[in-house]
mmCIF file of N, CA and C in Angstrom:
data_model
loop_
_atom_site.group_PDB
_atom_site.id
_atom_site.type_symbol
_atom_site.label_atom_id
_atom_site.label_comp_id
_atom_site.label_asym_id
_atom_site.label_seq_id
_atom_site.Cartn_x
_atom_site.Cartn_y
_atom_site.Cartn_z
ATOM 1 N N MET A 25 0.763 -1.299 -0.038
ATOM 2 C CA MET A 25 0.030 -0.077 0.020
ATOM 3 C C MET A 25 0.712 1.134 0.143
ATOM 4 N N ASN A 26 0.558 2.295 -0.807
ATOM 5 C CA ASN A 26 1.274 3.570 -0.651
ATOM 6 C C ASN A 26 1.042 4.437 0.522
ATOM 7 N N SER A 27 2.026 4.711 1.219
ATOM 8 C CA SER A 27 1.987 5.290 2.493
ATOM 9 C C SER A 27 1.304 6.590 2.171
ATOM 10 N N THR A 28 1.177 7.235 0.931
ATOM 11 C CA THR A 28 0.475 8.601 0.975
ATOM 12 C C THR A 28 -0.861 8.321 0.811
ATOM 13 N N GLN A 29 -1.472 7.104 0.575
ATOM 14 C CA GLN A 29 -2.733 6.655 0.556
ATOM 15 C C GLN A 29 -3.377 6.407 1.746
ATOM 16 N N PRO A 30 -4.529 6.927 1.982
ATOM 17 C CA PRO A 30 -5.222 6.656 3.557
ATOM 18 C C PRO A 30 -5.796 5.484 3.557
ATOM 19 N N ALA A 31 -5.659 4.742 4.678
ATOM 20 C CA ALA A 31 -6.166 3.333 4.984
ATOM 21 C C ALA A 31 -7.729 3.399 4.905
ATOM 22 N N ILE A 32 -8.186 2.434 4.296
ATOM 23 C CA ILE A 32 -9.747 2.442 4.496
ATOM 24 C C ILE A 32 -10.162 1.849 5.774
ATOM 25 N N PRO A 33 -10.790 2.609 6.478
ATOM 26 C CA PRO A 33 -10.985 1.782 7.883
ATOM 27 C C PRO A 33 -12.373 1.208 7.966
ATOM 28 N N ILE A 34 -13.175 1.585 6.918
ATOM 29 C CA ILE A 34 -14.799 0.921 6.916
ATOM 30 C C ILE A 34 -14.932 0.937 5.360
ATOM 31 N N SER A 35 -15.777 -0.656 5.053
ATOM 32 C CA SER A 35 -16.390 -0.561 3.905
ATOM 33 C C SER A 35 -18.004 -0.632 4.234
ATOM 34 N N VAL A 36 -18.462 0.101 3.244
ATOM 35 C CA VAL A 36 -20.078 0.024 3.437
ATOM 36 C C VAL A 36 -20.730 -0.524 1.891
ATOM 37 N N TRP A 37 -21.457 -1.384 2.377
ATOM 38 C CA TRP A 37 -22.380 -1.691 1.169
ATOM 39 C C TRP A 37 -23.796 -1.102 1.053
ATOM 40 N N TYR A 38 -24.282 -0.462 0.013
ATOM 41 C CA TYR A 38 -25.360 0.295 -0.238
ATOM 42 C C TYR A 38 -26.141 -0.228 -1.342
ATOM 43 N N ASP A 39 -27.379 0.225 -1.367
ATOM 44 C CA ASP A 39 -28.137 -0.073 -2.597
ATOM 45 C C ASP A 39 -28.151 0.907 -3.664
ATOM 46 N N GLY A 40 -27.403 0.525 -4.693
ATOM 47 C CA GLY A 40 -27.239 1.602 -5.691
ATOM 48 C C GLY A 40 -28.482 1.899 -6.636
ATOM 49 N N ASP A 41 -29.559 1.348 -6.524
ATOM 50 C CA ASP A 41 -30.703 1.393 -7.175
ATOM 51 C C ASP A 41 -31.806 2.226 -6.327
ATOM 52 N N CYS A 42 -31.337 2.450 -5.215
ATOM 53 C CA CYS A 42 -32.276 3.438 -4.301
ATOM 54 C C CYS A 42 -31.861 4.715 -4.356
ATOM 55 N N PRO A 43 -32.869 5.595 -4.808
ATOM 56 C CA PRO A 43 -32.367 7.003 -5.217
ATOM 57 C C PRO A 43 -31.964 8.021 -3.895
ATOM 58 N N VAL A 44 -32.724 7.371 -2.829
ATOM 59 C CA VAL A 44 -32.503 8.052 -1.473
ATOM 60 C C VAL A 44 -31.079 7.636 -1.033
ATOM 61 N N CYS A 45 -30.565 6.289 -1.085
ATOM 62 C CA CYS A 45 -29.406 5.830 -0.599
ATOM 63 C C CYS A 45 -28.309 6.197 -1.770
ATOM 64 N N ARG A 46 -28.605 6.511 -2.937
ATOM 65 C CA ARG A 46 -27.681 7.041 -3.801
ATOM 66 C C ARG A 46 -27.282 8.747 -3.250
ATOM 67 N N GLN A 47 -28.400 9.430 -3.028
ATOM 68 C CA GLN A 47 -28.225 10.580 -2.674
ATOM 69 C C GLN A 47 -27.222 10.786 -1.161
ATOM 70 N N GLU A 48 -27.748 9.982 -0.472
ATOM 71 C CA GLU A 48 -27.005 9.793 0.995
ATOM 72 C C GLU A 48 -25.511 9.472 0.911
ATOM 73 N N VAL A 49 -25.124 8.537 0.116
ATOM 74 C CA VAL A 49 -23.785 8.508 -0.333
ATOM 75 C C VAL A 49 -23.020 9.329 -0.800
ATOM 76 N N ALA A 50 -23.515 10.223 -1.848
ATOM 77 C CA ALA A 50 -23.154 11.114 -2.400
ATOM 78 C C ALA A 50 -22.748 12.151 -1.398
ATOM 79 N N LEU A 51 -23.508 12.535 -0.492
ATOM 80 C CA LEU A 51 -23.253 13.359 0.513
ATOM 81 C C LEU A 51 -22.240 12.876 1.271
ATOM 82 N N TYR A 52 -22.208 11.863 1.953
ATOM 83 C CA TYR A 52 -21.092 11.269 2.620
ATOM 84 C C TYR A 52 -19.877 11.327 1.845
ATOM 85 N N ARG A 53 -19.793 11.056 0.522
ATOM 86 C CA ARG A 53 -18.561 10.985 -0.163
ATOM 87 C C ARG A 53 -18.088 12.272 -0.095
ATOM 88 N N ARG A 54 -18.886 13.381 -0.431
ATOM 89 C CA ARG A 54 -18.384 14.878 -0.450
ATOM 90 C C ARG A 54 -17.522 15.139 0.769
ATOM 91 N N ILE A 55 -18.191 14.828 1.993
ATOM 92 C CA ILE A 55 -17.616 14.808 3.413
ATOM 93 C C ILE A 55 -16.426 14.127 3.585
ATOM 94 N N ASP A 56 -16.197 13.025 3.108
ATOM 95 C CA ASP A 56 -15.268 12.100 3.223
ATOM 96 C C ASP A 56 -13.986 12.561 2.180
ATOM 97 N N ARG A 57 -13.399 13.505 2.525
ATOM 98 C CA ARG A 57 -12.303 14.067 1.654
ATOM 99 C C ARG A 57 -11.114 13.176 1.362
ATOM 100 N N ASP A 58 -10.925 12.616 2.587
ATOM 101 C CA ASP A 58 -9.707 11.711 2.966
ATOM 102 C C ASP A 58 -9.898 10.237 2.471
ATOM 103 N N GLY A 59 -11.058 9.783 1.963
ATOM 104 C CA GLY A 59 -11.310 8.574 1.231
ATOM 105 C C GLY A 59 -10.993 7.606 2.533
ATOM 106 N N ARG A 60 -11.842 7.791 3.624
ATOM 107 C CA ARG A 60 -11.777 6.728 4.720
ATOM 108 C C ARG A 60 -12.786 5.650 4.501
ATOM 109 N N ILE A 61 -13.818 5.881 3.604
ATOM 110 C CA ILE A 61 -14.934 5.057 3.348
ATOM 111 C C ILE A 61 -14.973 4.264 1.985
ATOM 112 N N ASP A 62 -14.857 3.041 1.954
ATOM 113 C CA ASP A 62 -14.969 2.278 0.799
ATOM 114 C C ASP A 62 -16.363 1.716 0.421
ATOM 115 N N TRP A 63 -17.149 2.673 -0.690
ATOM 116 C CA TRP A 63 -18.572 2.608 -0.756
ATOM 117 C C TRP A 63 -18.650 1.538 -1.932
ATOM 118 N N ILE A 64 -19.254 0.535 -1.684
ATOM 119 C CA ILE A 64 -19.564 -0.486 -2.475
ATOM 120 C C ILE A 64 -20.861 -0.795 -2.685
ATOM 121 N N ASP A 65 -21.372 -0.597 -3.963
ATOM 122 C CA ASP A 65 -22.723 -0.664 -4.652
ATOM 123 C C ASP A 65 -23.126 -2.323 -4.829
ATOM 124 N N ILE A 66 -24.078 -2.647 -4.132
ATOM 125 C CA ILE A 66 -24.369 -3.982 -4.205
ATOM 126 C C ILE A 66 -24.886 -4.482 -5.520
ATOM 127 N N THR A 67 -25.922 -3.645 -6.230
ATOM 128 C CA THR A 67 -26.444 -3.697 -7.570
ATOM 129 C C THR A 67 -25.288 -3.966 -8.567
ATOM 130 N N ALA A 68 -24.102 -3.437 -8.410
ATOM 131 C CA ALA A 68 -23.135 -3.555 -9.430
ATOM 132 C C ALA A 68 -22.245 -4.696 -9.401
ATOM 133 N N LEU A 69 -22.420 -5.581 -7.998
ATOM 134 C CA LEU A 69 -21.366 -6.608 -7.586
ATOM 135 C C LEU A 69 -21.850 -7.838 -8.463
ATOM 136 N N ALA A 70 -20.996 -8.691 -9.091
ATOM 137 C CA ALA A 70 -21.395 -10.106 -9.673
ATOM 138 C C ALA A 70 -21.423 -10.774 -8.322
ATOM 139 N N ASP A 71 -22.225 -11.819 -8.637
ATOM 140 C CA ASP A 71 -22.428 -12.885 -7.140
ATOM 141 C C ASP A 71 -20.960 -13.127 -6.533
ATOM 142 N N GLY A 72 -20.151 -13.506 -7.435
ATOM 143 C CA GLY A 72 -18.890 -13.875 -6.905
ATOM 144 C C GLY A 72 -17.862 -12.864 -6.240
ATOM 145 N N ASP A 73 -18.294 -11.446 -6.361
ATOM 146 C CA ASP A 73 -17.768 -10.348 -5.345
ATOM 147 C C ASP A 73 -18.576 -10.113 -4.351
ATOM 148 N N LEU A 74 -19.460 -10.911 -3.825
ATOM 149 C CA LEU A 74 -20.202 -10.539 -2.632
ATOM 150 C C LEU A 74 -19.413 -11.129 -1.361
ATOM 151 N N PRO A 75 -19.552 -10.639 -0.198
ATOM 152 C CA PRO A 75 -18.673 -11.163 0.955
ATOM 153 C C PRO A 75 -19.120 -12.581 1.253
ATOM 154 N N PRO A 76 -18.265 -13.304 1.416
ATOM 155 C CA PRO A 76 -18.512 -14.949 1.641
ATOM 156 C C PRO A 76 -19.615 -15.134 2.550
ATOM 157 N N ASP A 77 -19.909 -14.359 3.579
ATOM 158 C CA ASP A 77 -20.981 -14.753 4.453
ATOM 159 C C ASP A 77 -22.353 -13.843 4.455
ATOM 160 N N LYS A 78 -22.405 -13.408 3.400
ATOM 161 C CA LYS A 78 -23.780 -12.380 3.170
ATOM 162 C C LYS A 78 -24.116 -12.581 1.735
ATOM 163 N N SER A 79 -25.622 -12.728 1.632
ATOM 164 C CA SER A 79 -25.974 -12.891 0.294
ATOM 165 C C SER A 79 -26.551 -11.416 -0.167
ATOM 166 N N ARG A 80 -26.848 -11.409 -1.603
ATOM 167 C CA ARG A 80 -27.443 -10.084 -1.888
ATOM 168 C C ARG A 80 -28.401 -9.623 -1.341
ATOM 169 N N ALA A 81 -29.617 -10.660 -1.057
ATOM 170 C CA ALA A 81 -30.619 -10.312 -0.281
ATOM 171 C C ALA A 81 -30.334 -9.647 1.180
ATOM 172 N N ASP A 82 -29.381 -10.392 1.678
ATOM 173 C CA ASP A 82 -29.035 -9.781 2.976
ATOM 174 C C ASP A 82 -28.740 -8.501 2.947
ATOM 175 N N LEU A 83 -27.753 -8.124 2.040
ATOM 176 C CA LEU A 83 -27.005 -6.880 2.032
ATOM 177 C C LEU A 83 -28.153 -5.962 1.480
ATOM 178 N N LEU A 84 -29.043 -5.984 0.612
ATOM 179 C CA LEU A 84 -29.916 -5.110 0.172
ATOM 180 C C LEU A 84 -31.119 -4.920 1.319
ATOM 181 N N GLY A 85 -31.078 -5.903 2.056
ATOM 182 C CA GLY A 85 -32.238 -5.646 2.974
ATOM 183 C C GLY A 85 -31.997 -4.802 4.162
ATOM 184 N N ARG A 86 -30.743 -4.696 4.400
ATOM 185 C CA ARG A 86 -30.442 -3.482 5.355
ATOM 186 C C ARG A 86 -28.918 -2.997 5.138
ATOM 187 N N PHE A 87 -28.696 -1.779 5.614
ATOM 188 C CA PHE A 87 -27.549 -0.954 5.322
ATOM 189 C C PHE A 87 -26.348 -1.852 6.266
ATOM 190 N N HIS A 88 -25.190 -2.103 5.625
ATOM 191 C CA HIS A 88 -24.079 -2.956 6.095
ATOM 192 C C HIS A 88 -22.862 -2.131 6.033
ATOM 193 N N ALA A 89 -21.968 -2.188 7.027
ATOM 194 C CA ALA A 89 -20.713 -1.513 7.328
ATOM 195 C C ALA A 89 -19.827 -2.771 7.930
ATOM 196 N N ARG A 90 -18.632 -2.441 7.689
ATOM 197 C CA ARG A 90 -17.633 -3.519 8.049
ATOM 198 C C ARG A 90 -16.243 -2.703 8.193
ATOM 199 N N GLU A 91 -15.616 -2.969 9.359
ATOM 200 C CA GLU A 91 -14.217 -2.313 9.608
ATOM 201 C C GLU A 91 -13.299 -3.580 9.294
ATOM 202 N N ALA A 92 -12.434 -3.600 8.302
ATOM 203 C CA ALA A 92 -11.510 -4.569 7.966
ATOM 204 C C ALA A 92 -12.044 -5.765 8.154
ATOM 205 N N ASP A 93 -11.679 -6.760 9.153
ATOM 206 C CA ASP A 93 -12.318 -8.295 9.202
ATOM 207 C C ASP A 93 -13.135 -8.302 10.385
ATOM 208 N N GLY A 94 -13.523 -6.854 10.871
ATOM 209 C CA GLY A 94 -14.166 -6.927 12.074
ATOM 210 C C GLY A 94 -15.742 -7.428 12.012
ATOM 211 N N PRO A 95 -16.410 -7.315 12.918
ATOM 212 C CA PRO A 95 -17.808 -7.604 12.770
ATOM 213 C C PRO A 95 -18.606 -6.682 12.049
ATOM 214 N N TRP A 96 -19.916 -7.230 11.440
ATOM 215 C CA TRP A 96 -20.605 -6.456 10.664
ATOM 216 C C TRP A 96 -21.295 -5.318 11.625
ATOM 217 N N GLN A 97 -21.394 -4.416 11.128
ATOM 218 C CA GLN A 97 -22.298 -3.244 11.837
ATOM 219 C C GLN A 97 -23.550 -3.049 10.735
ATOM 220 N N ILE A 98 -24.641 -3.311 11.291
ATOM 221 C CA ILE A 98 -25.992 -3.339 10.491
ATOM 222 C C ILE A 98 -27.181 -2.355 10.668
ATOM 223 N N GLY A 99 -27.702 -1.719 9.937
ATOM 224 C CA GLY A 99 -28.792 -0.839 10.234
ATOM 225 C C GLY A 99 -28.152 0.412 10.843
ATOM 226 N N VAL A 100 -28.960 0.829 11.940
ATOM 227 C CA VAL A 100 -28.400 1.909 12.736
ATOM 228 C C VAL A 100 -27.108 1.950 13.138
ATOM 229 N N ASP A 101 -26.396 0.699 13.567
ATOM 230 C CA ASP A 101 -25.145 0.610 13.740
ATOM 231 C C ASP A 101 -24.044 0.861 13.014
ATOM 232 N N ALA A 102 -24.660 0.475 11.580
ATOM 233 C CA ALA A 102 -23.899 0.819 10.361
ATOM 234 C C ALA A 102 -23.686 2.307 10.061
ATOM 235 N N PHE A 103 -24.873 3.043 10.406
ATOM 236 C CA PHE A 103 -24.733 4.466 10.365
ATOM 237 C C PHE A 103 -23.787 5.226 11.285
ATOM 238 N N ALA A 104 -24.011 4.508 12.691
ATOM 239 C CA ALA A 104 -22.921 5.047 13.660
ATOM 240 C C ALA A 104 -21.365 4.886 13.090
ATOM 241 N N ALA A 105 -21.385 3.702 12.631
ATOM 242 C CA ALA A 105 -19.903 3.540 11.962
ATOM 243 C C ALA A 105 -19.380 4.301 11.216
ATOM 244 N N ILE A 106 -20.325 4.762 10.426
ATOM 245 C CA ILE A 106 -19.924 5.754 9.182
ATOM 246 C C ILE A 106 -19.505 6.914 9.889
ATOM 247 N N TRP A 107 -20.773 7.415 10.697
ATOM 248 C CA TRP A 107 -20.527 8.868 11.406
ATOM 249 C C TRP A 107 -19.184 8.900 12.154
ATOM 250 N N ARG A 108 -18.591 7.816 12.688
ATOM 251 C CA ARG A 108 -17.594 7.967 13.819
ATOM 252 C C ARG A 108 -16.329 8.394 12.780
ATOM 253 N N VAL A 109 -16.387 8.116 11.447
ATOM 254 C CA VAL A 109 -15.192 8.528 10.609
ATOM 255 C C VAL A 109 -15.340 9.287 9.560
ATOM 256 N N LEU A 110 -16.452 9.999 9.797
ATOM 257 C CA LEU A 110 -16.869 11.283 8.761
ATOM 258 C C LEU A 110 -16.427 12.533 9.490
ATOM 259 N N PRO A 111 -15.733 13.552 9.350
ATOM 260 C CA PRO A 111 -15.523 14.835 9.933
ATOM 261 C C PRO A 111 -17.107 15.475 9.984
ATOM 262 N N GLY A 112 -17.196 16.131 11.304
ATOM 263 C CA GLY A 112 -18.182 16.852 11.551
ATOM 264 C C GLY A 112 -19.401 15.885 12.043
ATOM 265 N N PHE A 113 -19.483 14.690 11.637
ATOM 266 C CA PHE A 113 -20.310 13.840 12.263
ATOM 267 C C PHE A 113 -19.969 12.837 13.566
ATOM 268 N N ARG A 114 -18.555 12.903 13.584
ATOM 269 C CA ARG A 114 -18.163 12.099 14.750
ATOM 270 C C ARG A 114 -18.786 12.513 16.135
ATOM 271 N N TYR A 115 -19.140 13.704 16.277
ATOM 272 C CA TYR A 115 -19.563 14.065 17.559
ATOM 273 C C TYR A 115 -21.008 13.224 17.616
ATOM 274 N N PHE A 116 -21.882 13.052 16.432
ATOM 275 C CA PHE A 116 -23.117 12.554 16.832
ATOM 276 C C PHE A 116 -23.344 11.125 16.779
ATOM 277 N N ALA A 117 -22.157 10.329 16.464
ATOM 278 C CA ALA A 117 -22.163 8.880 16.513
ATOM 279 C C ALA A 117 -22.637 8.302 17.687
ATOM 280 N N PHE A 118 -22.081 8.981 18.896
ATOM 281 C CA PHE A 118 -22.208 8.691 20.057
ATOM 282 C C PHE A 118 -23.780 8.548 20.621
ATOM 283 N N LEU A 119 -24.557 9.532 19.903
ATOM 284 C CA LEU A 119 -25.821 9.525 20.124
ATOM 285 C C LEU A 119 -26.664 8.076 20.180
ATOM 286 N N PHE A 120 -26.074 7.104 19.227
ATOM 287 C CA PHE A 120 -26.851 6.045 18.990
ATOM 288 C C PHE A 120 -26.394 5.020 20.173
ATOM 289 N N ARG A 121 -25.619 5.602 21.143
ATOM 290 C CA ARG A 121 -25.297 4.681 22.382
ATOM 291 C C ARG A 121 -26.366 4.914 23.428
ATOM 292 N N LEU A 122 -27.095 6.221 23.373
ATOM 293 C CA LEU A 122 -28.142 6.302 24.321
ATOM 294 C C LEU A 122 -29.478 5.691 23.834
ATOM 295 N N PRO A 123 -30.016 4.898 24.911
ATOM 296 C CA PRO A 123 -31.068 3.745 24.708
ATOM 297 C C PRO A 123 -32.319 4.303 23.815
ATOM 298 N N VAL A 124 -32.722 5.625 24.385
ATOM 299 C CA VAL A 124 -33.869 6.127 23.863
ATOM 300 C C VAL A 124 -33.736 6.685 22.343
ATOM 301 N N ILE A 125 -32.637 7.290 22.269
ATOM 302 C CA ILE A 125 -32.367 7.768 20.756
ATOM 303 C C ILE A 125 -32.168 6.542 19.783
ATOM 304 N N ARG A 126 -31.531 5.463 20.260
ATOM 305 C CA ARG A 126 -31.214 4.027 19.440
ATOM 306 C C ARG A 126 -32.521 3.694 19.141
ATOM 307 N N GLN A 127 -33.405 3.588 19.816
ATOM 308 C CA GLN A 127 -34.721 2.897 19.805
ATOM 309 C C GLN A 127 -35.331 3.973 18.745
ATOM 310 N N MET A 128 -35.651 5.362 18.914
ATOM 311 C CA MET A 128 -36.193 6.078 17.997
ATOM 312 C C MET A 128 -35.665 5.969 16.539
ATOM 313 N N ALA A 129 -34.368 5.898 16.592
ATOM 314 C CA ALA A 129 -33.432 5.747 15.216
ATOM 315 C C ALA A 129 -33.898 4.299 14.521
ATOM 316 N N GLN A 130 -33.954 3.251 15.438
ATOM 317 C CA GLN A 130 -34.360 2.001 14.999
ATOM 318 C C GLN A 130 -35.727 2.085 14.197
ATOM 319 N N VAL A 131 -36.664 2.726 14.784
ATOM 320 C CA VAL A 131 -38.098 2.717 14.585
ATOM 321 C C VAL A 131 -38.104 3.429 13.077
ATOM 322 N N ALA A 132 -37.452 4.738 13.229
ATOM 323 C CA ALA A 132 -37.273 5.530 11.807
ATOM 324 C C ALA A 132 -36.628 4.817 10.721
ATOM 325 N N TYR A 133 -35.832 3.892 11.073
ATOM 326 C CA TYR A 133 -34.920 3.165 9.994
ATOM 327 C C TYR A 133 -35.841 2.133 9.566
ATOM 328 N N LEU A 134 -36.543 1.525 10.405
ATOM 329 C CA LEU A 134 -37.325 0.284 9.881
ATOM 330 C C LEU A 134 -38.653 1.073 9.223
ATOM 331 N N GLY A 135 -38.997 2.202 9.465
ATOM 332 C CA GLY A 135 -39.980 2.749 8.634
ATOM 333 C C GLY A 135 -39.669 3.163 7.157
ATOM 334 N N PHE A 136 -38.260 3.431 7.025
ATOM 335 C CA PHE A 136 -37.581 3.871 5.994
ATOM 336 C C PHE A 136 -37.295 2.372 5.043
ATOM 337 N N LEU A 137 -37.151 1.531 5.980
ATOM 338 C CA LEU A 137 -36.849 0.152 5.150
ATOM 339 C C LEU A 137 -38.033 -0.359 4.325
ATOM 340 N N LYS A 138 -39.402 -0.167 5.084
ATOM 341 C CA LYS A 138 -40.666 -0.343 4.492
ATOM 342 C C LYS A 138 -41.028 0.388 3.260
ATOM 343 N N TRP A 139 -40.717 1.596 3.386
ATOM 344 C CA TRP A 139 -40.852 2.452 2.314
ATOM 345 C C TRP A 139 -40.056 2.086 0.998
ATOM 346 N N GLN A 140 -38.595 1.901 1.324
ATOM 347 C CA GLN A 140 -37.834 1.372 0.376
ATOM 348 C C GLN A 140 -38.192 0.303 -0.429
ATOM 349 N N ARG A 141 -38.543 -0.850 0.348
ATOM 350 C CA ARG A 141 -38.955 -2.138 -0.116
ATOM 351 C C ARG A 141 -39.908 -2.025 -1.015
ATOM 352 N N HIS A 142 -40.941 -1.016 -0.762
ATOM 353 C CA HIS A 142 -42.241 -0.961 -1.534
ATOM 354 C C HIS A 142 -41.830 -0.242 -2.975
ATOM 355 N N HIS A 143 -40.897 0.707 -2.855
ATOM 356 C CA HIS A 143 -40.270 1.439 -4.030
ATOM 357 C C HIS A 143 -39.397 0.427 -4.838
ATOM 358 N N ARG A 144 -38.791 -0.358 -4.289
ATOM 359 C CA ARG A 144 -37.941 -1.009 -4.938
ATOM 360 C C ARG A 144 -38.634 -1.973 -5.786
ATOM 361 N N ALA A 145 -39.840 -2.712 -5.024
ATOM 362 C CA ALA A 145 -40.773 -3.571 -5.783
ATOM 363 C C ALA A 145 -41.375 -2.857 -7.149
ATOM 364 N N ARG A 146 -41.802 -1.631 -6.636
ATOM 365 C CA ARG A 146 -42.556 -0.891 -7.897
ATOM 366 C C ARG A 146 -41.319 -0.608 -9.206
ATOM 367 N N ARG A 147 -40.182 -0.074 -8.688
ATOM 368 C CA ARG A 147 -39.024 -0.059 -9.922
ATOM 369 C C ARG A 147 -38.901 -1.488 -10.481
ATOM 370 N N GLU A 148 -38.957 -2.423 -9.868
ATOM 371 C CA GLU A 148 -38.657 -3.614 -10.532
ATOM 372 C C GLU A 148 -39.880 -3.984 -11.399
ATOM 373 N N GLN A 149 -40.954 -3.482 -11.155
ATOM 374 C CA GLN A 149 -42.342 -3.836 -11.841
ATOM 375 C C GLN A 149 -42.240 -3.325 -13.092
ATOM 376 N N VAL A 150 -41.867 -1.876 -12.985
ATOM 377 C CA VAL A 150 -41.925 -1.091 -13.984
ATOM 378 C C VAL A 150 -40.762 -1.398 -15.062
ATOM 379 N N ALA A 151 -39.615 -1.708 -14.344
ATOM 380 C CA ALA A 151 -38.485 -2.289 -15.305
ATOM 381 C C ALA A 151 -38.816 -3.492 -16.177
ATOM 382 N N GLN A 152 -39.878 -4.441 -15.658
ATOM 383 C CA GLN A 152 -40.229 -5.717 -16.361
ATOM 384 C C GLN A 152 -40.931 -5.123 -17.384
ATOM 385 N N PRO A 153 -40.653 -5.658 -18.618
ATOM 386 C CA PRO A 153 -41.457 -5.449 -20.069
ATOM 387 C C PRO A 153 -42.845 -6.071 -19.658
ATOM 388 N N ALA A 154 -43.786 -5.329 -20.308
ATOM 389 C CA ALA A 154 -45.466 -5.353 -20.170
ATOM 390 C C ALA A 154 -45.305 -6.668 -21.075
ATOM 391 N N LEU A 155 -46.339 -7.704 -20.767
ATOM 392 C CA LEU A 155 -46.466 -8.587 -21.770
ATOM 393 C C LEU A 155 -47.502 -8.285 -22.623
ATOM 394 N N ALA A 156 -47.030 -8.217 -23.962
ATOM 395 C CA ALA A 156 -48.224 -7.937 -24.963
ATOM 396 C C ALA A 156 -49.237 -9.000 -25.415
ATOM 397 N N PRO A 157 -50.427 -8.756 -25.409
ATOM 398 C CA PRO A 157 -51.197 -9.876 -25.712
ATOM 399 C C PRO A 157 -50.971 -10.365 -27.187
ATOM 400 N N GLU A 158 -51.160 -11.652 -27.286
ATOM 401 C CA GLU A 158 -50.795 -12.282 -28.673
ATOM 402 C C GLU A 158 -51.767 -11.936 -29.614
ATOM 403 N N PRO A 159 -51.191 -11.890 -30.863
ATOM 404 C CA PRO A 159 -52.082 -11.524 -31.890
ATOM 405 C C PRO A 159 -53.230 -12.613 -32.099
ATOM 406 N N GLY A 160 -54.271 -12.209 -32.559
ATOM 407 C CA GLY A 160 -55.490 -12.918 -32.477
ATOM 408 C C GLY A 160 -56.149 -13.212 -31.163
ATOM 409 N N SER A 161 -55.994 -12.818 -30.031
ATOM 410 C CA SER A 161 -56.485 -13.337 -28.897
ATOM 411 C C SER A 161 -57.264 -12.249 -28.226
#
């Protein structure tokens, strides 16, 4: 590794087909000027490039982050892991350690996931070619 290149302390898997996710990742990338986060678009990965212990469905189901070979950080914990390495957000990461705030964040995140799954299904439905009626029927 080049000594002038910053070490990547965290890798984050995100749904590149989700418009909200793409916007959020774009914001975080602008803030992460030192390149401390490796952003991995799950939808652009071949099956063989997925982490060995995770399926595509697992990764698309919830936000995932991981430091080197450390434990997976999933959902709200993944956001806290990201915030710990982002300038200006570091001070807010500790909020998820407070039980009431953590619970509120979990409820909000679960609401977002419900919305996201609904819209992902709609996007997939629109992407499917409509079946045309057969001639003569």
